[in-house]
Coordinates of C-alpha atoms and ligand atoms in Angstrom, one line a residue:
Chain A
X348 CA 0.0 0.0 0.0
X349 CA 1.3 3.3 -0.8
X350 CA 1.6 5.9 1.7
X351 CA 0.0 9.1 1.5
X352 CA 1.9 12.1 2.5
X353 CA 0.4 15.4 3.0
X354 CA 2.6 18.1 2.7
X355 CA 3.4 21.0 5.4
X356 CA 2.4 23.6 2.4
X357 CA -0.6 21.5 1.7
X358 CA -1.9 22.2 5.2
X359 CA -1.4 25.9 5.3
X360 CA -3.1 26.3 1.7
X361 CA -5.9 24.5 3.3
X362 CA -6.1 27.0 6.3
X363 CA -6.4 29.7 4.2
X364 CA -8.4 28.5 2.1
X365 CA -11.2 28.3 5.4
X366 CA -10.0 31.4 6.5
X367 CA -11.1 32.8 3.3
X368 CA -14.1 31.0 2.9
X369 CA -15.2 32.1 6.9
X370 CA -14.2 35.8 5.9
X371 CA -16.3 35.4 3.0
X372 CA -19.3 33.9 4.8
X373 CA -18.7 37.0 7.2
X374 CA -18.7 39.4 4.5
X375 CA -21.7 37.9 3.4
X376 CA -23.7 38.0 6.7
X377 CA -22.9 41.8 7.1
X378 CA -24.0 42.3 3.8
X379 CA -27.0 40.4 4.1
X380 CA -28.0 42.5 7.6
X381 CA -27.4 45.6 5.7
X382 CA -29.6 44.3 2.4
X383 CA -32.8 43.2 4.7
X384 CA -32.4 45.8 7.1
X385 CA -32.3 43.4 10.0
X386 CA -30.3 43.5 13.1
X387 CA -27.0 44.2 13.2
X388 CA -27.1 41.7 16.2
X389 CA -27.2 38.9 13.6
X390 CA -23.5 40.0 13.5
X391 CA -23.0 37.2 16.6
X392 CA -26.0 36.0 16.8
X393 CA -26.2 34.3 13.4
X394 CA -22.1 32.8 14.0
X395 CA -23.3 29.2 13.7
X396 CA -25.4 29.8 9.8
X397 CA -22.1 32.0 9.4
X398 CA -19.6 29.0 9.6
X399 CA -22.1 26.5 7.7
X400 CA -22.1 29.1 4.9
X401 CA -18.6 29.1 5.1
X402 CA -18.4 25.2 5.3
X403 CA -20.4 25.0 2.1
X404 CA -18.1 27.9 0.2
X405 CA -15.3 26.1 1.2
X406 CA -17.0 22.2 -0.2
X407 CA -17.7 24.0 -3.0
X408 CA -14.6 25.6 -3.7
X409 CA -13.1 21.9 -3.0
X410 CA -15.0 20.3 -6.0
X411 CA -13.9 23.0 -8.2
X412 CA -10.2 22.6 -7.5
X413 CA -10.8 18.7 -8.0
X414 CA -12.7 18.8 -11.6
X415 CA -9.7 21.3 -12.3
X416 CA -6.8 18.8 -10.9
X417 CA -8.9 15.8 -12.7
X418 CA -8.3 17.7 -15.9
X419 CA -5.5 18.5 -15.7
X420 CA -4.0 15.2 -14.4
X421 CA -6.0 13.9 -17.8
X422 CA -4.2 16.7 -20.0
X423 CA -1.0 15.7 -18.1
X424 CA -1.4 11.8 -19.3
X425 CA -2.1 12.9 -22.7
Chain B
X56 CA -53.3 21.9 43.1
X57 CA -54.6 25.1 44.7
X58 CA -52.9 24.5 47.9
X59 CA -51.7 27.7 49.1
X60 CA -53.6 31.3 50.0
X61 CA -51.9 33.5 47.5
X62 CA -52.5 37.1 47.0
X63 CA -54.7 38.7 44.4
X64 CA -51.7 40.0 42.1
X65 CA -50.4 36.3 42.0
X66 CA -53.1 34.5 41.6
X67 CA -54.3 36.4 38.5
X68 CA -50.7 35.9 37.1
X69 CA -51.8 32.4 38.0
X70 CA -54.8 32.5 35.6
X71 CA -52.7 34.5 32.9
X72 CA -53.6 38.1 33.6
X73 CA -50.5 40.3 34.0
X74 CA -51.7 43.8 33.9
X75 CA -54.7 43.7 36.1
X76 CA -55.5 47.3 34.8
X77 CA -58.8 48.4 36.1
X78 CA -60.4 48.3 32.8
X79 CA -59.9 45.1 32.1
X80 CA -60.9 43.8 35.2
X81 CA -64.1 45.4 34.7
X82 CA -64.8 43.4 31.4
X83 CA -64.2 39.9 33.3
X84 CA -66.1 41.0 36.5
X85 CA -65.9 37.0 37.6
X86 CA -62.5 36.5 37.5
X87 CA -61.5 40.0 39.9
X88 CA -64.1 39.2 42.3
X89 CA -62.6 35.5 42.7
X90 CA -59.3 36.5 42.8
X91 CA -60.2 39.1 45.8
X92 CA -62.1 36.2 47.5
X93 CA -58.6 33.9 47.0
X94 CA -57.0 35.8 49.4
X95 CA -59.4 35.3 52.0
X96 CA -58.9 32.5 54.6
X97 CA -61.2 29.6 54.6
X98 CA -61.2 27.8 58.0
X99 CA -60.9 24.1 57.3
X100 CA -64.6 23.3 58.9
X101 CA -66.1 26.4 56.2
X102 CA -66.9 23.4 53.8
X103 CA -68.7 23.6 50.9
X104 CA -71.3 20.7 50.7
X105 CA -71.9 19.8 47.0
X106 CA -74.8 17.1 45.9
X107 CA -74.0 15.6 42.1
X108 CA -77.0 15.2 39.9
X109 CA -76.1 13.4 36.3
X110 CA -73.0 11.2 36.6
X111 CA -72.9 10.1 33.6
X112 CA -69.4 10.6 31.2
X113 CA -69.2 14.3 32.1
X114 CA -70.8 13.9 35.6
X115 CA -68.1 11.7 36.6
X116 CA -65.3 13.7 35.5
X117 CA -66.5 16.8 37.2
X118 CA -67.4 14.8 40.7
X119 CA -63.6 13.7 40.5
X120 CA -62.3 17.4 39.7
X121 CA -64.8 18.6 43.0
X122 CA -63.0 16.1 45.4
X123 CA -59.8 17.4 44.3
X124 CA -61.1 21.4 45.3
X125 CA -60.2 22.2 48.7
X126 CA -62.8 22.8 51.6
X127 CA -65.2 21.1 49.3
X128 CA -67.4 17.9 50.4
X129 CA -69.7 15.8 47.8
X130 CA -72.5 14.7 50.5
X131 CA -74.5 13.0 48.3
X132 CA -74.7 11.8 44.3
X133 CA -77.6 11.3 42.3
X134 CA -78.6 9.5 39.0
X135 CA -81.7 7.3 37.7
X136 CA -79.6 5.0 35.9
X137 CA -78.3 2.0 38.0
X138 CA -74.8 1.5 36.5
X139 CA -74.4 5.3 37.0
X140 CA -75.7 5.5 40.8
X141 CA -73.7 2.5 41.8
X142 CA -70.7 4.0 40.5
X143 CA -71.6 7.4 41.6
X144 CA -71.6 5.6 44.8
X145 CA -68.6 4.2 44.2
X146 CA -66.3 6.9 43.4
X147 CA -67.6 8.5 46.6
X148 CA -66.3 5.5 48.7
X149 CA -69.8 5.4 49.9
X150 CA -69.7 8.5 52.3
X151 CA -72.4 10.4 49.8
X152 CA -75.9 9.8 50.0
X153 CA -76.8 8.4 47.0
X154 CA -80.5 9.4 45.5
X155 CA -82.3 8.3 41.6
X156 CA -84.9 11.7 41.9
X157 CA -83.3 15.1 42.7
X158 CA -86.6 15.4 44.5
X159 CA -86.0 13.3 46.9
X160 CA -82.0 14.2 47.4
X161 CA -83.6 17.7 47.8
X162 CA -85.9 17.0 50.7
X163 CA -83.7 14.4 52.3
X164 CA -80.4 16.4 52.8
X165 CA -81.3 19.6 54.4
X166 CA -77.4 21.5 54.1
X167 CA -76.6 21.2 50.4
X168 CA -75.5 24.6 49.5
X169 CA -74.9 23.6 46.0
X170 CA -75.3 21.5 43.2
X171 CA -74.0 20.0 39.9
X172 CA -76.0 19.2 37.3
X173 CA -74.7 17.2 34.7
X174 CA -77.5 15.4 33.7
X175 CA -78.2 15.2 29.5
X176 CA -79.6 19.0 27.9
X177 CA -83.5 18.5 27.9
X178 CA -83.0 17.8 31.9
X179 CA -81.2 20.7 33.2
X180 CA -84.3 23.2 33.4
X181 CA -86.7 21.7 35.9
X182 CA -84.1 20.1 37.7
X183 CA -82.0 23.5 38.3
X184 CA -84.9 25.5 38.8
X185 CA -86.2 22.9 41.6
X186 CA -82.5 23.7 43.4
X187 CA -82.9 26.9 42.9
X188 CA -86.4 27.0 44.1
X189 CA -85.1 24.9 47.5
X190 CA -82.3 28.1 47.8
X191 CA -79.4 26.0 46.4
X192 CA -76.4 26.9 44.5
X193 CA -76.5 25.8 41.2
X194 CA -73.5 24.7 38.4
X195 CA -75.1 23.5 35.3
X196 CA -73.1 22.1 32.5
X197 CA -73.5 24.0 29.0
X198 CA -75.9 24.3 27.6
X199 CA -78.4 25.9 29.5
X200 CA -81.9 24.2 28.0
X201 CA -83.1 23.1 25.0
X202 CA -85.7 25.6 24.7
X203 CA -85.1 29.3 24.5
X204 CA -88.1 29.5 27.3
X205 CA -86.3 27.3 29.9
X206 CA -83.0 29.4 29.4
X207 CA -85.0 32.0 30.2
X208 CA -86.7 30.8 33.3
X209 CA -83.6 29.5 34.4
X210 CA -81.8 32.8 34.1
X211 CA -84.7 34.3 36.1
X212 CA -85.4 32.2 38.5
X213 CA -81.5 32.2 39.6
X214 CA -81.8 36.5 39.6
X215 CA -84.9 36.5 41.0
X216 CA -83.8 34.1 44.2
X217 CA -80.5 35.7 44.2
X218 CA -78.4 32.5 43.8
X219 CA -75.7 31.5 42.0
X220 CA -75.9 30.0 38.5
X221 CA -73.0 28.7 37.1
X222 CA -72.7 27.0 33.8
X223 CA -70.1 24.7 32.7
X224 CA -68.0 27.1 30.4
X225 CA -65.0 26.6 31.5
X226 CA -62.7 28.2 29.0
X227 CA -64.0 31.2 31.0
X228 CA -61.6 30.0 33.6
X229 CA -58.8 28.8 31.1
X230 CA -55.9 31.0 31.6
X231 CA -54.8 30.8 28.0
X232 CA -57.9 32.7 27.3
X233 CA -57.6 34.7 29.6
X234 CA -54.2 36.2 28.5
X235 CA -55.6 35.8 25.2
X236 CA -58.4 38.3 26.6
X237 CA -55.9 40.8 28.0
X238 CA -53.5 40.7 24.9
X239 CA -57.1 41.5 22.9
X240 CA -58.2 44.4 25.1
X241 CA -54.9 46.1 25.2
X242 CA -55.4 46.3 21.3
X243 CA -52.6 43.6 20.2
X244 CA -54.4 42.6 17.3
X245 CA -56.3 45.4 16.6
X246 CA -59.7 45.4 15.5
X247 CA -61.4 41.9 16.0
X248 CA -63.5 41.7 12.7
X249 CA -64.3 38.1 12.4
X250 CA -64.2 35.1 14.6
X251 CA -63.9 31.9 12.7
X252 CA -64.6 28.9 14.8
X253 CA -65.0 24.8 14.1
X254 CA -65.4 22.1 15.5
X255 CA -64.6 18.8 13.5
X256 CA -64.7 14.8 14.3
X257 CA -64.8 11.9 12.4
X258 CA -67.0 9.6 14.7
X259 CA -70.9 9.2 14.3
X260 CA -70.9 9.9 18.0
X261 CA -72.9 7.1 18.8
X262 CA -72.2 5.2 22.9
X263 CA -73.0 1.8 22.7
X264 CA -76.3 0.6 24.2
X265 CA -76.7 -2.4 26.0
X266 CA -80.2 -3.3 25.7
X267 CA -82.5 -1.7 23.0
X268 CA -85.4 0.3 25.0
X269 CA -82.4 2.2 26.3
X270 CA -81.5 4.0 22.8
X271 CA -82.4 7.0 23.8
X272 CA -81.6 7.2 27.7
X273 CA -77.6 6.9 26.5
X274 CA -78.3 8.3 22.9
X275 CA -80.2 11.2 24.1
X276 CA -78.0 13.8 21.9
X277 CA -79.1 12.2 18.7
X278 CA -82.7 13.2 19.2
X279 CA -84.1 16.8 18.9
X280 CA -86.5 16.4 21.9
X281 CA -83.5 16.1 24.5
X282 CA -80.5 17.5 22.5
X283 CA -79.7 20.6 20.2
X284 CA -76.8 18.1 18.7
X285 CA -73.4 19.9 17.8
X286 CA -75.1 23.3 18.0
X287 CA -75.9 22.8 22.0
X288 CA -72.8 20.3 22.4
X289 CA -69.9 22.0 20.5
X290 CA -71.0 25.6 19.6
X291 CA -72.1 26.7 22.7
X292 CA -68.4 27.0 23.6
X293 CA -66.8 28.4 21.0
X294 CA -69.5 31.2 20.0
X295 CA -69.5 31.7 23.8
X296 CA -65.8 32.8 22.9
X297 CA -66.8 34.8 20.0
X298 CA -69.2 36.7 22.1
X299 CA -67.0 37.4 25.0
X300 CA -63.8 38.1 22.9
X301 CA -66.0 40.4 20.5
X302 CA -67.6 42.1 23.4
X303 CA -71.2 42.0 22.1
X304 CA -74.7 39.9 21.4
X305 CA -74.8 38.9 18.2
X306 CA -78.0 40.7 16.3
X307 CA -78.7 37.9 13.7
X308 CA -77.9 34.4 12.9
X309 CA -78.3 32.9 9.5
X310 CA -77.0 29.0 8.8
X311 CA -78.0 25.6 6.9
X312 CA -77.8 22.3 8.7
X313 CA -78.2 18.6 7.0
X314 CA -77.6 15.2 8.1
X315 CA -75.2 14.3 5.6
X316 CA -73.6 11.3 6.2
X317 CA -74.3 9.5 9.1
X318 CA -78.0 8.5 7.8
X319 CA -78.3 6.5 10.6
X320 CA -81.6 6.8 12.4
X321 CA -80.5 10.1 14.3
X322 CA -82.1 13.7 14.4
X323 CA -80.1 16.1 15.0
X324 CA -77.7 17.6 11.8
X325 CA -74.3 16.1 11.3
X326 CA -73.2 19.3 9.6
X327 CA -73.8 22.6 10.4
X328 CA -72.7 26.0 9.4
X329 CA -73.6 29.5 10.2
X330 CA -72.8 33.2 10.5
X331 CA -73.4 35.2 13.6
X332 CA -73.9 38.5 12.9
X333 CA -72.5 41.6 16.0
X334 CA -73.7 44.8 15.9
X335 CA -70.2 46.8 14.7
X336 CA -70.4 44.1 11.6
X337 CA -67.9 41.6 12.9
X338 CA -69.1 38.2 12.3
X339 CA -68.3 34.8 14.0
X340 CA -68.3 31.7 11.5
X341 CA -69.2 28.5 12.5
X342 CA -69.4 25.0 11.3
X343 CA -69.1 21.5 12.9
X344 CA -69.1 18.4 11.3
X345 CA -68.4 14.8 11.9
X346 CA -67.1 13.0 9.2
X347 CA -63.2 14.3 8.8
X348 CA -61.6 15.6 11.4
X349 CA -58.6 16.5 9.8
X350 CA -59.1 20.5 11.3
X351 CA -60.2 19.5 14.8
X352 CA -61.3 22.3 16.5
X353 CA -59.9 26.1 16.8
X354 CA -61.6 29.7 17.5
X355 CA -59.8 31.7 15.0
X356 CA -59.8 35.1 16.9
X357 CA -58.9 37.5 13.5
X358 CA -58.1 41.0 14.1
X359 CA -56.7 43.4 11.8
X360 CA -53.1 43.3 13.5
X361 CA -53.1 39.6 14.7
X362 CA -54.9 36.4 14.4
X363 CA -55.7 33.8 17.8
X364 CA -55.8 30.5 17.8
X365 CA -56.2 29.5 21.8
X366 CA -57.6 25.9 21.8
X367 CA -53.5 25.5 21.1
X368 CA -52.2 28.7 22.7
X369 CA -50.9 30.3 19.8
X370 CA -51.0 34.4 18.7
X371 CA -49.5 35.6 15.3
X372 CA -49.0 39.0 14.0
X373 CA -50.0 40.0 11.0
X374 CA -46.4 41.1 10.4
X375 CA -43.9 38.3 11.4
X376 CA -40.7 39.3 12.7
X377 CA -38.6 38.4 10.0
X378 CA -35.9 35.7 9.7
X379 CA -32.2 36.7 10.1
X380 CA -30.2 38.4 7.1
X381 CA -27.7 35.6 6.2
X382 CA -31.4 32.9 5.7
X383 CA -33.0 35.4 3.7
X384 CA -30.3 35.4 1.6
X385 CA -29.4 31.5 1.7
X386 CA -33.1 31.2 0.9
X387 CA -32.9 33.4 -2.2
X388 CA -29.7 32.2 -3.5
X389 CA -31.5 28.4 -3.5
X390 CA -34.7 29.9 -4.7
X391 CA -32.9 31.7 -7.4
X392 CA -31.2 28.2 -8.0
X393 CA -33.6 25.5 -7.6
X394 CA -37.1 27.1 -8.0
X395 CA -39.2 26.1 -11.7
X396 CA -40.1 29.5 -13.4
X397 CA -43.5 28.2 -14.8
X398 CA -44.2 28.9 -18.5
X399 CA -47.5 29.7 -19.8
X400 CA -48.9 28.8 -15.9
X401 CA -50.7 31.2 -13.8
X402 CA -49.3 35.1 -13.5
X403 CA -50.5 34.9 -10.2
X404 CA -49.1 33.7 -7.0
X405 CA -51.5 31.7 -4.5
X406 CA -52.3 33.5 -1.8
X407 CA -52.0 30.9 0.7
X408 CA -51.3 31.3 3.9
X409 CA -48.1 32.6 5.5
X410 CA -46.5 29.4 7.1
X411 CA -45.2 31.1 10.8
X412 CA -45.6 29.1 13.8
X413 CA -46.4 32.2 16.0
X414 CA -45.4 32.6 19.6
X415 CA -47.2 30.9 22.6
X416 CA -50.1 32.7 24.4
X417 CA -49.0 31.9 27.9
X418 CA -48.3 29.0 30.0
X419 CA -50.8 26.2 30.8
X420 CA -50.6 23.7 33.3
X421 CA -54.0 23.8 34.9
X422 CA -57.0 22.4 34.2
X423 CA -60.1 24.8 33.3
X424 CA -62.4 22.2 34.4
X425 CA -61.2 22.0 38.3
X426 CA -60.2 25.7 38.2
X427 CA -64.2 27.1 37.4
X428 CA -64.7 24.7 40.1
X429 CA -62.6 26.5 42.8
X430 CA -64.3 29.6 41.5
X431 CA -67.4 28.4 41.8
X432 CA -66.8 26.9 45.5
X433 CA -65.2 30.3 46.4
X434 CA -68.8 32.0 45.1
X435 CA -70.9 29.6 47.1
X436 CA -69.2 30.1 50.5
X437 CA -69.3 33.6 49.5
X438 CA -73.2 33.4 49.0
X439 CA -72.7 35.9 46.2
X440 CA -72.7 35.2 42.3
X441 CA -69.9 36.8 40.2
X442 CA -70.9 39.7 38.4
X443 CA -71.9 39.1 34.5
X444 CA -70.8 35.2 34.6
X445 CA -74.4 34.1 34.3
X446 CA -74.6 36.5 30.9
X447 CA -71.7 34.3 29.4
X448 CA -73.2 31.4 29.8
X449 CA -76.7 32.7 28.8
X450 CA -76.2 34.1 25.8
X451 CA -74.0 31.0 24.3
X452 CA -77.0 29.2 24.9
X453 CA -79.8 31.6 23.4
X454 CA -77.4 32.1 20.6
X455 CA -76.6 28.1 19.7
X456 CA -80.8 27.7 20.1
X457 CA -81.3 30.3 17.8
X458 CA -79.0 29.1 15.4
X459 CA -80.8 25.4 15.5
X460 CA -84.0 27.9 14.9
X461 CA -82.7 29.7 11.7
X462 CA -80.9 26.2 10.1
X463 CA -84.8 24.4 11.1
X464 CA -86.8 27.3 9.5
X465 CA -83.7 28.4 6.4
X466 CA -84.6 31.9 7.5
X467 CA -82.0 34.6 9.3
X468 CA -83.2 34.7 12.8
X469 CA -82.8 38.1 14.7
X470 CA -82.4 38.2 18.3
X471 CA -85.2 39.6 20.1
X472 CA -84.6 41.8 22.6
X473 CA -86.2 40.0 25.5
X474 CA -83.1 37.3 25.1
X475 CA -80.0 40.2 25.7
X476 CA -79.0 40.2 29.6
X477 CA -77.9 43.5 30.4
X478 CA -74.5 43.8 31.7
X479 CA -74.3 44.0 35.9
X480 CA -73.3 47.5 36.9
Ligands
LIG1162 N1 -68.3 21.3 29.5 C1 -68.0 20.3 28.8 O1 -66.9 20.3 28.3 C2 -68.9 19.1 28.6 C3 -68.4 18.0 28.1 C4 -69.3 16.9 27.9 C5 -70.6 17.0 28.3 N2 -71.1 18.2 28.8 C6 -72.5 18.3 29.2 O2 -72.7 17.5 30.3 C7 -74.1 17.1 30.3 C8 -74.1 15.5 30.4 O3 -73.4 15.0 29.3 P1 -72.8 13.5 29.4 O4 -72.0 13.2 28.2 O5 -72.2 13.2 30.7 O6 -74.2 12.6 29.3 P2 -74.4 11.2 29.9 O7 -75.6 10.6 29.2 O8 -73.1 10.4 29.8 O9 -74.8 11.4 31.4 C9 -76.0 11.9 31.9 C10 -76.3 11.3 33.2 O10 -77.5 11.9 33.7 C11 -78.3 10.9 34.2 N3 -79.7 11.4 34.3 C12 -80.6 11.6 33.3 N4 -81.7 12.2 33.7 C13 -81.5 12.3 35.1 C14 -82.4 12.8 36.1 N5 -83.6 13.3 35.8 N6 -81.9 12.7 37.4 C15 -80.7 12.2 37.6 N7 -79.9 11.8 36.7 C16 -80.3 11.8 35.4 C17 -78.2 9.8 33.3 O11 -78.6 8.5 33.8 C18 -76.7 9.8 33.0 O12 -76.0 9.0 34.0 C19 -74.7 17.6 29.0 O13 -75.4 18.8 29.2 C20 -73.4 17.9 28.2 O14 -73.7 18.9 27.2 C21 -70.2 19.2 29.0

């Protein structure tokens, strides 16, 4: 069986890549409270939709970068 | 449950009244002058001695509500079935005299200071005006009488002897409504304009009979000598709600009323629905049916800022507090996503209704049933009856036998004037 290794640069593009995605899903919230006119509140109040939001930018940024190593692995191949 | 003396201000946050303004009070006389008499001490020996008349399915459940009010004493039972004395009997341990005519209970216990009469509709008028008569008490399950006349005498016989008559409303006492009351009167949802009540089953209603000649005896509410049907069994307590939330006597009812499907022999309708007409041109709409009871029962309390729905102790506002920001805008990113633009369908979008699950009208915990009870024992040691309660439970009844009346002739019945109590000053 062959081992895996995941690099040390690996792990810190994944951080930021969260980081990113939970600043987005912040940036997001703000602008939402700001669209509806709701309570700024929501700021804190809202955290837990805040970091599912982020969760899903994050999957779907994820399944992006893996249709875009899939091609290019096929190109690659070729 | 009512074990200690509390003080007036806690009991009525007891039965769900917070502000206790003046004005309020004043529109639920009943419930200020009990609270007042709740902080009065009752010495143990001050008991209450209550005589059961009817224990049949309701009769039963009352008697074991009385023996849980304190200072009260059932000294004697009485029904003219067998099965139903000997258990009357029995759920009294024996220690109540047990009697088959009221009559008779009447002239052989000389200290009943009240009774309660649970017996079936068509026998509540000569047997309450006999108590009344002998200068007892009286609590009379709902409704009243099966003719607008006995109502009546009823009514006056209980003024004109000065005694209590009680009748079995007991969402009068329910502390949901009451809050309900209090949230309405201090203008929460505005303007009531229409009062939508129903009450639905899916069960022909029938009690099984165990020898033929008795049909009627235990079937008594399919047949229009003894029974009004759903008008006098249902309605009377939900258009007693409509009344008393809207604050007025109706001035006309109009309705239609079939037996539609179980064509079984009985009476009385199986469907009914009407409109009750007030004065300021609210309305209170009303049907009952048994044969889907998918809806099950509500008082739709509909005012122009708020709707109530207190059979399950909800209140909504016509303008929902709206949901958080960040879900609006999850819910229009998947809407703009996932949702099918129709082509060539309707230009319209269905007005149906605005799913929000509203807040909760207040907590609940007691039972109405025992509570009118320890109301109505506090009354009866008092020797005094609350102010405007009688009205409440009189004008449900004149206005469920009215309704019967216009559904029997298809004609809009007005009310005449002779049936509107006045309010106690
Ligand atoms: N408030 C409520 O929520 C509520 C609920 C159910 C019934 N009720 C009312 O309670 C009353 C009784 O209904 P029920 O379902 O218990 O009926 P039921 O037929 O089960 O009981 C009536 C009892 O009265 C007895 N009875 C009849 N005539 C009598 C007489 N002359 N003297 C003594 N006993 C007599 C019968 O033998 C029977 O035991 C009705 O008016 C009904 O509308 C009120």
């Amino acid at each position: 069986m062959k081992d895996i290794t995941i690099t040390g640069s690996r792990i810190k593009k994944e951080i930021i890549i969260a980081v990113v995605s939970l600043l987005a899903a912040i940036i997001l919230n703000i602008f939402s409270i700001a669209k509806f006119k709701t309570d700024w509140s929501e700021l804190f109040g809202q955290l837990h939709v805040v970091i599912l939001v982020a969760i899903a930018i994050y999957i779907l940024v994820l399944i992006f970068r893996l249709i875009f190593w899939g091609i290019a692995g096929l190109i690659q191949k070729k | 449950m009512e074990s200690k003396i509390k003080n007036r201000r806690d009991f009525l946050k007891e039965m769900g009244v917070y502000a206790s303004s003046t004005a309020f009070l004043a529109s639920i006389p009943w419930l200020d002058a009990f609270a007042q008499e709740n902080g009065k001490n009752v010495a143990a020996s001050d008991r209450v001695r209550i005589a059961v008349i009817g224990v049949g399915s309701r009769g039963r459940a009352l008697l074991m509500n009385l023996q849980q009010v304190e200072n009260v004493e059932i000294v004697a039972v009485c029904d003219n079935y067998e099965p139903h004395y000997s258990r009357a009997i029995e759920l009294t341990d024996g220690k109540a005299k047990a009697f088959y005519d009221h009559k008779k209970m009447i002239d052989a216990v000389k200290d009943i200071d009240a009774v309660v009469v649970a017996t079936p509709l068509h026998e509540h008028a000569h047997i309450v005006v006999d108590c009344l008569n002998a200068d007892i008490h009286v609590f009379c399950e709902k409704a009243m009488a099966r003719t607008l006349v006995d109502t009546k005498l009823m009514a006056d016989t209980a003024i004109a002897k000065g005694k209590i008559l009680q009748i079995g409303q007991q969402r009068l006492f329910n502390p949901v409504y009451l809050n309900a009351l209090e949230r309405v009167r201090a203008g929460e949802i505005g303007q009531i304009t229409q009062v939508r009540a129903y009450w639905h089953r899916n069960a022909d209603w029938r009690r099984p009979v165990p020898s033929p000649e008795l049909e009627r005896k235990i079937n008594w509410r399919m047949y229009n000598e003894y029974s009004g049907g759903l008008m006098t069994e249902l309605a009377a307590h939900q258009v007693q709600v409509a009344n008393w939330y809207i604050d007025k006597v109706p001035t006309q009812v109009m309705g239609s009323g079939s037996i539609c499907f179980w064509k079984d022999g009985r009476e009385v309708y199986d469907h009914v629905a009407l409109v009750y007409d007030y004065p300021d041109g609210s309305k209170c709409t009303y049907d009952s049916m048994i044969a889907n009871k998918h809806h099950g029962l509500e008082e739709q309390i509909m005012g122009n800022l708020g709707t109530i729905e207190p059979e399950i102790n909800r209140i909504y506002s016509e303008n929902p507090p709206q949901a958080p920001g960040i879900r609006q805008l999850v819910h229009d990113i998947e809407s703009s996503i996932f949702d099918v633009i129709p082509i060539g369908g309707a230009t319209w979008i269905p007005e149906t209704a605005v799913q929000y699950r509203g807040d909760v009208i207040a907590p609940y915990e007691n039972n109405d049933s025992f509570l009118q009870f320890v109301g109505f024992a506090k009354a009866v040691k008092n020797n005094k009856p609350y102010p405007n309660l009688l009205r409440e439970g009189y004008h449900a009844t004149i206005a469920v036998l009215l309704g019967l009346q216009a559904m029997d002739t298809n004609e809009i019945v007005a009310w005449p004037a002779e049936y509107v109590m006045e309010k106690d000053v």
